[in-house]
Amino acid sequence: KMLTRTISKRSRPNRTSYLGVSRSTMCVCYSTYQKSNSSMVLYHYKESSCSYRVRIALALKDLIKDRDYQLKVVNLHKKDNLTSSFSDISAGQKIPVLQVDGKFLGQTTAIMEYLDEQFPQVNPFYPQDSWERAKVKEFVHMIVSDLQPNQNLTVVRNLGKHFNAGTDLKRSWIKFVIENGFSKIEKSLEKTSGRYCFGNTLTMADICLVPQAVNAVRSEIDLNNYPKLSKIVQNLELIPEFETTHPRYF
């Protein structure tokens, strides 16, 4: 059964964003469009890196201040996503799913690009230059297409179900996938990074990097082995929109 929580704005202290915008951002998420009067709900799970990406995106687009808001928890460990009721929301039975005016949208890049197109003037996620925009998308897919899907909960479960993999083998697989992916990301960052993944401006690449880094730490991977990646993550964690949407708050 999916758990529904409503969080009052009274529990969210005023914060001043690293980007210079005053807002209420504790447990930032999924409320009501402040700029279009459309209702919004996010189906998510705290430990899902894909969900964390969308929480960050919503916070950066400043869609959640001044009102109470609702989120719906889909517990992956209890297989809430595999129920028939959730399949009506997500044919792929995956989270996150963003509900807007009774319509449902899945896949994190689709959700975040929808938000970016709806609110292009608020912390845009991509550069305007077509080549630079394409390079950011290339980096994003190193995480969302090449890395994360190969070490997610579905894959780990199937290793046990179809190949009799035990706990140690599952952990070794997760570590191998993440370390292999981070080595490639580190090499890419040598050419593009400044304070963030692409110079000193936040992009979709940063939104995707931090949740994967949190997954890596949870899997006991030492980020210090990737100095550029590690430094960027430290810089990003100073930004309230990244901090207050962290899984620890859910």
CSV table of C-alpha atoms in Angstrom, one decimal:
chain,number,residue,atom,x,y,z
A,1,LYS,CA,0.0,0.0,0.0
A,2,MET,CA,1.4,3.4,-0.9
A,3,LEU,CA,1.9,5.8,1.9
A,4,THR,CA,0.6,9.3,1.5
A,5,ARG,CA,2.2,12.1,3.6
A,6,THR,CA,1.2,15.7,3.7
A,7,ILE,CA,3.8,18.1,5.1
A,8,SER,CA,2.8,21.5,6.4
A,9,LYS,CA,4.8,24.6,5.3
A,10,ARG,CA,5.1,25.4,9.0
A,11,SER,CA,7.7,22.6,9.3
A,12,ARG,CA,9.8,24.1,6.5
A,13,PRO,CA,12.2,26.8,7.8
A,14,ASN,CA,13.1,29.7,5.6
A,15,ARG,CA,16.4,29.1,3.8
A,16,THR,CA,18.4,31.3,1.5
A,17,SER,CA,19.4,29.4,-1.6
A,18,TYR,CA,23.0,29.2,-2.8
A,19,LEU,CA,21.5,30.7,-6.0
A,20,GLY,CA,20.4,33.7,-4.1
A,21,VAL,CA,16.7,33.1,-3.9
A,22,SER,CA,14.9,33.2,-0.5
A,23,ARG,CA,12.5,30.2,-0.1
A,24,SER,CA,11.2,27.6,2.2
A,25,THR,CA,12.9,24.3,1.3
A,26,MET,CA,13.0,21.8,4.1
A,27,CYS,CA,11.7,18.4,2.7
A,28,VAL,CA,11.3,20.2,-0.7
A,29,CYS,CA,8.9,18.6,-3.2
A,30,TYR,CA,5.8,18.0,-5.1
A,31,SER,CA,3.2,20.4,-4.2
A,32,THR,CA,1.3,22.8,-6.2
A,33,TYR,CA,2.5,24.7,-9.2
A,34,GLN,CA,3.1,28.2,-7.8
A,35,LYS,CA,3.2,29.7,-11.3
A,36,SER,CA,0.3,27.9,-13.1
A,37,ASN,CA,-2.3,26.7,-10.5
A,38,SER,CA,-1.9,23.1,-11.6
A,39,SER,CA,-1.9,20.4,-9.0
A,40,MET,CA,1.3,18.3,-8.7
A,41,VAL,CA,2.1,15.1,-6.8
A,42,LEU,CA,5.2,13.0,-6.9
A,43,TYR,CA,5.3,9.3,-6.5
A,44,HIS,CA,8.7,8.5,-5.1
A,45,TYR,CA,10.9,6.5,-2.7
A,46,LYS,CA,13.5,8.0,-0.5
A,47,GLU,CA,16.3,5.6,-1.5
A,48,SER,CA,15.6,5.9,-5.2
A,49,SER,CA,18.3,8.0,-6.9
A,50,CYS,CA,15.9,8.6,-9.7
A,51,SER,CA,13.4,10.1,-7.3
A,52,TYR,CA,16.1,12.2,-5.7
A,53,ARG,CA,16.9,13.7,-9.1
A,54,VAL,CA,13.3,14.9,-9.5
A,55,ARG,CA,13.1,16.2,-6.0
A,56,ILE,CA,16.2,18.4,-6.7
A,57,ALA,CA,14.7,19.5,-10.0
A,58,LEU,CA,11.4,20.6,-8.4
A,59,ALA,CA,13.3,22.5,-5.8
A,60,LEU,CA,15.5,24.3,-8.3
A,61,LYS,CA,12.4,25.3,-10.3
A,62,ASP,CA,11.0,26.8,-7.1
A,63,LEU,CA,7.7,25.0,-7.5
A,64,ILE,CA,7.0,24.3,-3.8
A,65,LYS,CA,7.1,27.3,-1.6
A,66,ASP,CA,4.3,28.9,0.4
A,67,ARG,CA,1.8,26.0,0.4
A,68,ASP,CA,1.3,22.6,2.0
A,69,TYR,CA,2.1,19.7,-0.4
A,70,GLN,CA,1.6,16.0,-0.7
A,71,LEU,CA,3.9,13.2,-1.8
A,72,LYS,CA,3.2,9.5,-2.2
A,73,VAL,CA,5.7,7.0,-1.2
A,74,VAL,CA,6.1,3.8,-3.3
A,75,ASN,CA,8.2,1.4,-1.2
A,76,LEU,CA,10.4,-0.5,-3.6
A,77,HIS,CA,11.5,-2.9,-1.0
A,78,LYS,CA,7.9,-3.9,-0.3
A,79,LYS,CA,7.3,-4.1,-4.1
A,80,ASP,CA,4.6,-1.4,-4.0
A,81,ASN,CA,5.6,-0.6,-7.6
A,82,LEU,CA,4.6,-4.1,-8.8
A,83,THR,CA,1.0,-3.9,-7.7
A,84,SER,CA,-1.8,-3.7,-10.2
A,85,SER,CA,-3.0,-0.4,-8.9
A,86,PHE,CA,0.4,1.2,-9.5
A,87,SER,CA,0.6,-0.3,-13.0
A,88,ASP,CA,-2.4,1.9,-13.8
A,89,ILE,CA,-0.1,4.9,-13.0
A,90,SER,CA,3.1,3.6,-14.5
A,91,ALA,CA,3.0,1.0,-17.2
A,92,GLY,CA,6.7,0.3,-16.6
A,93,GLN,CA,6.0,0.0,-12.8
A,94,LYS,CA,8.9,2.3,-12.1
A,95,ILE,CA,9.3,5.5,-10.1
A,96,PRO,CA,9.4,8.4,-10.0
A,97,VAL,CA,6.1,9.4,-11.5
A,98,LEU,CA,4.9,13.0,-11.6
A,99,GLN,CA,1.2,13.6,-11.6
A,100,VAL,CA,0.0,16.9,-13.1
A,101,ASP,CA,-3.7,17.7,-13.3
A,102,GLY,CA,-4.6,14.0,-13.2
A,103,LYS,CA,-2.1,13.0,-15.9
A,104,PHE,CA,1.0,10.9,-15.2
A,105,LEU,CA,4.6,11.2,-16.5
A,106,GLY,CA,7.4,8.8,-15.8
A,107,GLN,CA,11.2,8.6,-16.6
A,108,THR,CA,13.4,11.1,-14.8
A,109,THR,CA,14.8,12.8,-17.9
A,110,ALA,CA,11.3,13.2,-19.4
A,111,ILE,CA,10.0,14.7,-16.1
A,112,MET,CA,12.9,17.1,-15.6
A,113,GLU,CA,12.9,18.2,-19.2
A,114,TYR,CA,9.2,18.8,-19.0
A,115,LEU,CA,9.8,21.0,-15.9
A,116,ASP,CA,12.6,22.8,-17.7
A,117,GLU,CA,10.4,23.5,-20.7
A,118,GLN,CA,7.5,24.7,-18.6
A,119,PHE,CA,9.7,27.1,-16.5
A,120,PRO,CA,12.7,28.0,-18.7
A,121,GLN,CA,13.5,31.2,-16.9
A,122,VAL,CA,14.0,29.6,-13.4
A,123,ASN,CA,17.4,27.9,-13.1
A,124,PRO,CA,17.5,26.4,-16.6
A,125,PHE,CA,18.9,22.9,-16.7
A,126,TYR,CA,20.7,23.1,-20.0
A,127,PRO,CA,23.0,25.7,-21.7
A,128,GLN,CA,21.5,27.7,-24.6
A,129,ASP,CA,24.3,26.7,-27.0
A,130,SER,CA,23.2,23.6,-29.0
A,131,TRP,CA,26.7,21.9,-28.8
A,132,GLU,CA,27.1,22.5,-25.1
A,133,ARG,CA,23.5,21.4,-24.5
A,134,ALA,CA,24.2,18.2,-26.3
A,135,LYS,CA,27.4,17.6,-24.3
A,136,VAL,CA,25.4,18.0,-21.0
A,137,LYS,CA,22.9,15.4,-22.3
A,138,GLU,CA,25.8,13.1,-23.2
A,139,PHE,CA,27.1,13.3,-19.7
A,140,VAL,CA,23.6,12.8,-18.2
A,141,HIS,CA,23.2,9.6,-20.2
A,142,MET,CA,26.5,8.3,-18.8
A,143,ILE,CA,24.6,8.1,-15.5
A,144,VAL,CA,20.9,7.5,-16.4
A,145,SER,CA,21.5,5.1,-19.2
A,146,ASP,CA,24.9,3.5,-18.8
A,147,LEU,CA,25.4,3.4,-15.0
A,148,GLN,CA,22.4,3.5,-12.8
A,149,PRO,CA,20.1,1.0,-14.7
A,150,ASN,CA,22.8,-1.7,-14.4
A,151,GLN,CA,23.0,-1.6,-10.6
A,152,ASN,CA,19.4,-0.8,-9.6
A,153,LEU,CA,17.2,-2.9,-7.3
A,154,THR,CA,15.5,-4.8,-10.2
A,155,VAL,CA,18.9,-6.0,-11.6
A,156,VAL,CA,20.1,-7.0,-8.2
A,157,ARG,CA,17.0,-9.0,-7.5
A,158,ASN,CA,17.3,-10.7,-10.9
A,159,LEU,CA,20.9,-11.7,-10.1
A,160,GLY,CA,19.5,-13.6,-7.1
A,161,LYS,CA,16.4,-15.0,-8.8
A,162,HIS,CA,17.9,-16.1,-12.1
A,163,PHE,CA,21.6,-16.7,-11.2
A,164,ASN,CA,21.4,-17.6,-7.5
A,165,ALA,CA,23.7,-14.7,-6.6
A,166,GLY,CA,24.2,-14.3,-2.9
A,167,THR,CA,24.6,-11.1,-0.9
A,168,ASP,CA,28.4,-10.9,-1.5
A,169,LEU,CA,28.1,-11.3,-5.2
A,170,LYS,CA,25.3,-8.8,-5.5
A,171,ARG,CA,27.4,-6.2,-3.5
A,172,SER,CA,30.4,-7.0,-5.7
A,173,TRP,CA,28.4,-6.4,-8.9
A,174,ILE,CA,27.0,-3.1,-7.6
A,175,LYS,CA,30.5,-1.9,-6.7
A,176,PHE,CA,31.9,-3.0,-10.1
A,177,VAL,CA,29.3,-1.1,-12.0
A,178,ILE,CA,29.5,2.1,-10.0
A,179,GLU,CA,33.3,2.2,-9.9
A,180,ASN,CA,33.5,1.4,-13.7
A,181,GLY,CA,31.0,4.2,-14.4
A,182,PHE,CA,32.7,6.7,-12.1
A,183,SER,CA,36.1,6.1,-13.7
A,184,LYS,CA,34.6,7.2,-17.0
A,185,ILE,CA,32.8,10.1,-15.5
A,186,GLU,CA,36.0,11.3,-13.8
A,187,LYS,CA,37.7,11.3,-17.2
A,188,SER,CA,34.9,13.3,-18.7
A,189,LEU,CA,35.0,15.8,-15.9
A,190,GLU,CA,38.7,16.5,-16.6
A,191,LYS,CA,37.6,18.2,-19.7
A,192,THR,CA,34.4,20.0,-18.6
A,193,SER,CA,34.4,20.7,-14.8
A,194,GLY,CA,34.7,23.9,-12.8
A,195,ARG,CA,32.9,24.3,-9.6
A,196,TYR,CA,30.2,22.0,-11.1
A,197,CYS,CA,30.2,19.4,-13.9
A,198,PHE,CA,30.2,22.0,-16.6
A,199,GLY,CA,32.1,25.0,-15.5
A,200,ASN,CA,30.5,27.1,-12.8
A,201,THR,CA,26.8,26.9,-13.9
A,202,LEU,CA,24.4,24.2,-12.6
A,203,THR,CA,23.1,21.9,-15.3
A,204,MET,CA,21.1,18.6,-15.5
A,205,ALA,CA,24.5,16.8,-15.2
A,206,ASP,CA,24.8,18.0,-11.6
A,207,ILE,CA,21.2,17.0,-10.8
A,208,CYS,CA,22.0,13.5,-11.9
A,209,LEU,CA,25.5,13.2,-10.3
A,210,VAL,CA,24.7,13.8,-6.7
A,211,PRO,CA,22.0,11.0,-6.3
A,212,GLN,CA,24.4,8.5,-7.9
A,213,ALA,CA,27.1,9.6,-5.5
A,214,VAL,CA,24.8,9.0,-2.6
A,215,ASN,CA,24.1,5.5,-3.9
A,216,ALA,CA,27.9,5.0,-4.2
A,217,VAL,CA,28.5,6.0,-0.6
A,218,ARG,CA,25.7,3.7,0.5
A,219,SER,CA,27.5,0.9,-1.3
A,220,GLU,CA,30.7,1.8,0.6
A,221,ILE,CA,32.5,3.2,-2.4
A,222,ASP,CA,35.2,5.8,-1.6
A,223,LEU,CA,34.5,8.9,-3.6
A,224,ASN,CA,38.1,10.1,-2.8
A,225,ASN,CA,39.2,7.8,-5.6
A,226,TYR,CA,37.6,10.2,-8.0
A,227,PRO,CA,38.9,13.6,-6.9
A,228,LYS,CA,37.1,15.8,-9.4
A,229,LEU,CA,33.8,14.0,-9.0
A,230,SER,CA,34.2,14.1,-5.2
A,231,LYS,CA,34.9,17.9,-5.1
A,232,ILE,CA,32.0,18.7,-7.3
A,233,VAL,CA,29.7,16.6,-5.1
A,234,GLN,CA,30.9,18.5,-2.1
A,235,ASN,CA,30.2,21.8,-3.8
A,236,LEU,CA,26.7,20.7,-4.8
A,237,GLU,CA,25.9,19.5,-1.3
A,238,LEU,CA,26.3,23.1,-0.1
A,239,ILE,CA,23.3,24.1,-2.2
A,240,PRO,CA,20.1,24.0,-0.1
A,241,GLU,CA,18.0,22.5,-3.0
A,242,PHE,CA,20.4,19.5,-3.1
A,243,GLU,CA,20.7,19.2,0.7
A,244,THR,CA,17.0,19.4,1.7
A,245,THR,CA,15.8,16.9,-0.9
A,246,HIS,CA,18.4,14.3,0.3
A,247,PRO,CA,17.0,10.8,1.2
A,248,ARG,CA,17.9,11.4,4.9
A,249,TYR,CA,14.9,13.8,5.2
A,250,PHE,CA,12.3,11.2,4.0
